[in-house]
């Protein structure tokens, strides 16, 4: 067992091992978002459901930078917004609106990740949205939903429309706002966001070269859609192939997210 894996076993008293492991993965996700330059000061948010029968989920304490978040500092809340763990911080009310909406109706949405990146927001603000211009975009566009902007998400009445627009899909562009992904695990939500954000950046750069993009044969798009539509295979790839080296990367840089 590696030192990093051993630290996972150091479960605080009064907490299940499953919750502590989820806290470590979610804190790692916050650190990775900061590392990739996707954060937005103290804004945007990532949540993860606490394993167990209750619909409780973890979210960031509002007032910490993503690079400061640790497993123990994450705040546990219920679907009514009640804080169930002690914290010196409250939670972002707009973040609660978005995340509680999805956790309420999607049992498979263990993790919900929302960003305001420059390129993601640029594509969300363009009439054409995200197009299958390249291989990376084609990992996303078959599974992509859109939600129209209604202002800062403080109104809980917006939640049914968020739920309806996302449906069963796992990627969403929030028009004039940003990007969102969900996953059966923190790992798969992060990998989906990596592809979504990268596809947005590729489209922005392609459009900078001129109004026309080299066409993709529709049969190639169909082939890629069939290949990547297997959700079980995607989950296995994210959790077993992609996530472990990302955690090793964080452990080399700063393993304090595990505390």
CSV table of C-alpha atoms in Angstrom, one decimal:
chain,number,residue,atom,x,y,z
A,1,UNK,CA,0.0,0.0,0.0
A,2,UNK,CA,1.4,3.4,-1.0
A,3,UNK,CA,1.6,6.3,1.6
A,4,UNK,CA,-1.2,8.0,-0.3
A,5,UNK,CA,-3.4,5.0,-0.1
A,6,UNK,CA,-2.6,4.6,3.6
A,7,UNK,CA,-3.8,8.1,4.3
A,8,UNK,CA,-7.2,7.2,2.9
A,9,UNK,CA,-7.6,4.8,5.8
A,10,UNK,CA,-7.2,7.6,8.4
A,11,UNK,CA,-10.9,8.1,8.9
A,12,UNK,CA,-12.0,10.8,11.4
A,13,UNK,CA,-14.1,9.6,14.3
A,14,UNK,CA,-17.8,9.7,13.7
A,15,UNK,CA,-17.5,9.4,9.9
A,16,UNK,CA,-17.8,6.3,7.7
A,17,UNK,CA,-14.9,5.2,5.6
A,18,UNK,CA,-17.1,5.6,2.5
A,19,UNK,CA,-17.8,9.3,3.3
A,20,UNK,CA,-14.1,10.0,4.0
A,21,UNK,CA,-13.1,8.4,0.8
A,22,UNK,CA,-15.7,10.5,-1.1
A,23,UNK,CA,-14.4,13.6,0.7
A,24,UNK,CA,-10.9,12.9,-0.5
A,25,UNK,CA,-12.0,12.4,-4.1
A,26,UNK,CA,-14.0,15.6,-4.1
A,27,UNK,CA,-11.2,17.6,-2.5
A,28,UNK,CA,-8.9,16.2,-5.2
A,29,UNK,CA,-11.3,17.4,-7.8
A,30,UNK,CA,-11.3,20.9,-6.5
A,31,UNK,CA,-7.5,20.9,-6.5
A,32,UNK,CA,-7.4,19.6,-10.0
A,33,UNK,CA,-9.8,22.3,-11.2
A,34,UNK,CA,-7.5,24.9,-9.7
A,35,UNK,CA,-4.4,23.2,-11.2
A,36,UNK,CA,-6.0,23.2,-14.7
A,37,UNK,CA,-6.9,26.9,-14.3
A,38,UNK,CA,-10.6,26.4,-14.5
A,39,UNK,CA,-11.5,28.0,-11.1
A,40,UNK,CA,-13.1,31.4,-10.7
A,41,UNK,CA,-12.0,32.9,-7.4
A,42,UNK,CA,-14.4,31.5,-4.8
A,43,UNK,CA,-17.2,30.9,-7.3
A,44,UNK,CA,-18.4,27.8,-9.2
A,45,UNK,CA,-18.8,24.6,-7.3
A,46,UNK,CA,-18.5,20.8,-7.3
A,47,UNK,CA,-20.7,18.5,-5.3
A,48,UNK,CA,-20.6,14.8,-4.5
A,49,UNK,CA,-23.3,12.6,-2.8
A,50,UNK,CA,-22.4,11.1,0.5
A,51,UNK,CA,-22.7,7.3,0.2
A,52,UNK,CA,-25.7,6.0,2.0
A,53,UNK,CA,-29.5,6.1,2.0
A,54,UNK,CA,-29.8,9.8,2.6
A,55,UNK,CA,-29.7,12.4,-0.2
A,56,UNK,CA,-26.9,14.3,1.5
A,57,UNK,CA,-24.1,15.8,-0.5
A,58,UNK,CA,-20.8,17.6,0.0
A,59,UNK,CA,-20.0,21.0,-1.4
A,60,UNK,CA,-17.3,23.6,-1.0
A,61,UNK,CA,-17.2,26.1,1.9
A,62,UNK,CA,-18.0,29.5,0.4
A,63,UNK,CA,-14.9,31.6,0.9
A,64,UNK,CA,-12.1,29.2,0.3
A,65,UNK,CA,-10.1,29.1,-3.0
A,66,UNK,CA,-10.3,25.7,-4.7
A,67,UNK,CA,-6.6,25.3,-4.0
A,68,UNK,CA,-7.3,25.5,-0.3
A,69,UNK,CA,-10.0,22.9,0.0
A,70,UNK,CA,-9.4,19.8,2.0
A,71,UNK,CA,-11.4,16.6,2.6
A,72,UNK,CA,-12.3,17.8,6.1
A,73,UNK,CA,-13.3,21.3,5.1
A,74,UNK,CA,-16.1,20.2,2.7
A,75,UNK,CA,-19.6,21.0,4.0
A,76,UNK,CA,-22.3,18.3,4.1
A,77,UNK,CA,-25.8,19.5,3.3
A,78,UNK,CA,-29.2,18.0,2.8
A,79,UNK,CA,-31.6,18.7,-0.1
A,80,UNK,CA,-33.2,21.5,1.9
A,81,UNK,CA,-29.9,23.3,2.2
A,82,UNK,CA,-29.4,22.6,5.9
A,83,UNK,CA,-25.7,22.3,6.8
A,84,UNK,CA,-25.1,19.0,8.5
A,85,UNK,CA,-21.4,19.4,9.3
A,86,UNK,CA,-19.7,22.1,11.4
A,87,UNK,CA,-18.0,24.8,9.3
A,88,UNK,CA,-16.8,28.4,9.7
A,89,UNK,CA,-18.2,29.0,6.3
A,90,UNK,CA,-21.7,28.9,4.6
A,91,UNK,CA,-22.3,27.5,1.2
A,92,UNK,CA,-22.8,29.3,-2.1
A,93,UNK,CA,-26.7,29.7,-2.5
A,94,UNK,CA,-26.5,29.6,-6.3
A,95,UNK,CA,-24.4,26.5,-6.1
A,96,UNK,CA,-27.0,24.9,-3.8
A,97,UNK,CA,-29.8,25.6,-6.3
A,98,UNK,CA,-28.0,24.0,-9.2
A,99,UNK,CA,-26.6,21.0,-7.4
A,100,UNK,CA,-29.6,20.2,-5.3
A,101,UNK,CA,-31.7,20.2,-8.4
A,102,UNK,CA,-29.7,17.5,-10.0
A,103,UNK,CA,-29.0,15.4,-6.9
A,104,UNK,CA,-32.7,15.4,-6.2
A,105,UNK,CA,-33.7,13.6,-9.4
A,106,UNK,CA,-30.6,11.8,-10.7
A,107,UNK,CA,-29.7,8.8,-8.6
A,108,UNK,CA,-26.7,8.3,-10.9
A,109,UNK,CA,-25.4,11.8,-10.5
A,110,UNK,CA,-23.0,11.1,-7.7
A,111,UNK,CA,-20.9,14.1,-8.6
A,112,UNK,CA,-22.0,17.4,-10.3
A,113,UNK,CA,-19.3,19.7,-11.6
A,114,UNK,CA,-20.0,23.3,-12.7
A,115,UNK,CA,-17.5,25.9,-14.1
A,116,UNK,CA,-17.3,29.4,-15.6
A,117,UNK,CA,-14.2,29.1,-17.7
A,118,UNK,CA,-13.4,31.6,-20.4
A,119,UNK,CA,-13.7,29.2,-23.4
A,120,UNK,CA,-16.6,27.3,-21.9
A,121,UNK,CA,-18.6,30.5,-21.3
A,122,UNK,CA,-17.6,31.8,-24.8
A,123,UNK,CA,-19.1,28.7,-26.4
A,124,UNK,CA,-22.2,28.9,-24.1
A,125,UNK,CA,-22.7,32.4,-25.3
A,126,UNK,CA,-22.5,31.6,-29.0
A,127,UNK,CA,-25.6,30.8,-31.0
A,128,UNK,CA,-24.2,27.6,-32.5
A,129,UNK,CA,-23.2,26.1,-29.1
A,130,UNK,CA,-20.7,23.2,-29.2
A,131,UNK,CA,-20.3,21.5,-32.6
A,132,UNK,CA,-18.8,18.1,-33.4
A,133,UNK,CA,-15.8,19.7,-35.2
A,134,UNK,CA,-13.2,17.3,-33.9
A,135,UNK,CA,-12.7,14.0,-32.1
A,136,UNK,CA,-12.7,15.5,-28.7
A,137,UNK,CA,-16.0,17.3,-29.3
A,138,UNK,CA,-17.5,14.1,-30.5
A,139,UNK,CA,-16.9,12.5,-27.1
A,140,UNK,CA,-19.4,15.1,-25.8
A,141,UNK,CA,-21.9,16.3,-28.3
A,142,UNK,CA,-24.0,13.1,-28.4
A,143,UNK,CA,-24.6,13.5,-24.7
A,144,UNK,CA,-25.0,17.2,-24.4
A,145,UNK,CA,-27.9,19.2,-23.0
A,146,UNK,CA,-28.6,23.0,-22.9
A,147,UNK,CA,-30.3,25.2,-20.3
A,148,UNK,CA,-31.2,28.8,-21.0
A,149,UNK,CA,-29.9,31.5,-18.7
A,150,UNK,CA,-32.3,32.8,-16.1
A,151,UNK,CA,-29.9,35.0,-14.1
A,152,UNK,CA,-27.8,34.1,-11.0
A,153,UNK,CA,-29.3,30.8,-9.8
A,154,UNK,CA,-30.8,32.0,-6.5
A,155,UNK,CA,-34.4,31.1,-7.4
A,156,UNK,CA,-35.3,27.5,-6.4
A,157,UNK,CA,-38.2,27.7,-8.9
A,158,UNK,CA,-35.5,27.2,-11.6
A,159,UNK,CA,-34.7,23.7,-10.4
A,160,UNK,CA,-37.5,21.9,-12.3
A,161,UNK,CA,-36.3,23.5,-15.6
A,162,UNK,CA,-32.7,22.5,-14.9
A,163,UNK,CA,-33.9,18.9,-14.2
A,164,UNK,CA,-36.0,18.9,-17.4
A,165,UNK,CA,-33.3,20.3,-19.6
A,166,UNK,CA,-30.5,17.9,-18.3
A,167,UNK,CA,-32.8,14.9,-18.5
A,168,UNK,CA,-30.6,11.8,-18.7
A,169,UNK,CA,-27.6,13.4,-20.2
A,170,UNK,CA,-24.3,13.9,-18.5
A,171,UNK,CA,-22.9,17.1,-20.1
A,172,UNK,CA,-24.7,20.5,-20.1
A,173,UNK,CA,-24.0,23.9,-21.5
A,174,UNK,CA,-25.6,26.6,-19.3
A,175,UNK,CA,-26.3,29.3,-21.9
A,176,UNK,CA,-24.5,32.6,-21.3
A,177,UNK,CA,-23.1,31.0,-18.1
A,178,UNK,CA,-20.8,28.1,-18.3
A,179,UNK,CA,-20.4,24.3,-18.3
A,180,UNK,CA,-21.7,21.4,-16.2
A,181,UNK,CA,-21.1,17.6,-16.1
A,182,UNK,CA,-22.3,14.8,-13.9
A,183,UNK,CA,-20.9,11.4,-13.2
A,184,UNK,CA,-21.4,8.2,-11.3
A,185,UNK,CA,-18.2,9.1,-9.6
A,186,UNK,CA,-16.0,12.2,-9.0
A,187,UNK,CA,-13.6,10.6,-11.5
A,188,UNK,CA,-16.2,10.4,-14.4
A,189,UNK,CA,-17.6,13.8,-13.8
A,190,UNK,CA,-14.0,15.2,-13.9
A,191,UNK,CA,-13.1,13.3,-17.1
A,192,UNK,CA,-16.3,14.5,-18.8
A,193,UNK,CA,-15.5,18.1,-17.9
A,194,UNK,CA,-12.0,17.7,-19.2
A,195,UNK,CA,-13.3,16.7,-22.6
A,196,UNK,CA,-16.1,19.3,-22.6
A,197,UNK,CA,-13.7,22.2,-21.7
A,198,UNK,CA,-11.1,21.0,-24.1
A,199,UNK,CA,-13.7,20.8,-26.9
A,200,UNK,CA,-14.8,24.3,-26.1
A,201,UNK,CA,-11.2,25.6,-26.3
A,202,UNK,CA,-10.6,23.8,-29.6
A,203,UNK,CA,-13.8,25.3,-31.1
A,204,UNK,CA,-12.8,28.8,-29.9
A,205,UNK,CA,-9.4,28.4,-31.6
A,206,UNK,CA,-10.8,26.9,-34.7
A,207,UNK,CA,-13.2,29.8,-35.1
A,208,UNK,CA,-10.3,32.2,-34.7
A,209,UNK,CA,-8.8,30.8,-37.8
A,210,UNK,CA,-11.8,31.7,-39.9
A,211,UNK,CA,-15.5,31.1,-40.5
A,212,UNK,CA,-15.1,27.6,-42.0
A,213,UNK,CA,-14.0,24.3,-40.4
A,214,UNK,CA,-12.9,21.3,-42.3
A,215,UNK,CA,-16.0,19.0,-42.5
A,216,UNK,CA,-16.3,15.7,-40.6
A,217,UNK,CA,-17.9,12.8,-42.4
A,218,UNK,CA,-21.2,12.1,-40.5
A,219,UNK,CA,-20.4,8.4,-40.5
A,220,UNK,CA,-17.2,9.1,-38.5
A,221,UNK,CA,-19.4,11.0,-35.9
A,222,UNK,CA,-21.8,8.1,-35.7
A,223,UNK,CA,-18.9,5.6,-35.3
A,224,UNK,CA,-17.5,7.7,-32.4
A,225,UNK,CA,-20.9,8.1,-30.8
A,226,UNK,CA,-21.4,4.4,-30.8
A,227,UNK,CA,-18.0,3.8,-29.3
A,228,UNK,CA,-18.3,6.2,-26.4
A,229,UNK,CA,-21.9,5.6,-25.5
A,230,UNK,CA,-21.2,2.7,-23.3
A,231,UNK,CA,-21.6,4.2,-19.8
A,232,UNK,CA,-20.2,1.3,-17.9
A,233,UNK,CA,-17.0,1.3,-20.0
A,234,UNK,CA,-16.7,5.1,-19.6
A,235,UNK,CA,-17.0,4.7,-15.8
A,236,UNK,CA,-14.4,2.0,-15.7
A,237,UNK,CA,-12.0,4.1,-17.8
A,238,UNK,CA,-12.5,7.1,-15.6
A,239,UNK,CA,-12.1,5.4,-12.2
A,240,UNK,CA,-9.4,2.8,-13.1
A,241,UNK,CA,-7.3,4.4,-15.9
A,242,UNK,CA,-7.6,8.2,-15.5
A,243,UNK,CA,-8.3,9.0,-11.9
A,244,UNK,CA,-5.4,7.1,-10.1
A,245,UNK,CA,-2.6,9.0,-12.0
A,246,UNK,CA,-4.4,12.3,-11.4
A,247,UNK,CA,-4.3,11.6,-7.7
A,248,UNK,CA,-0.6,10.6,-7.9
A,249,UNK,CA,0.0,13.9,-9.7
A,250,UNK,CA,-1.7,15.8,-6.8
A,251,UNK,CA,0.2,13.8,-4.2
A,252,UNK,CA,3.5,14.9,-5.8
A,253,UNK,CA,2.4,18.5,-5.8
A,254,UNK,CA,0.6,18.9,-2.5
A,255,UNK,CA,-1.1,16.0,-0.7
A,256,UNK,CA,-2.8,18.3,1.9
A,257,UNK,CA,-6.1,17.9,0.1
A,258,UNK,CA,-6.3,14.5,1.9
A,259,UNK,CA,-6.5,16.1,5.4
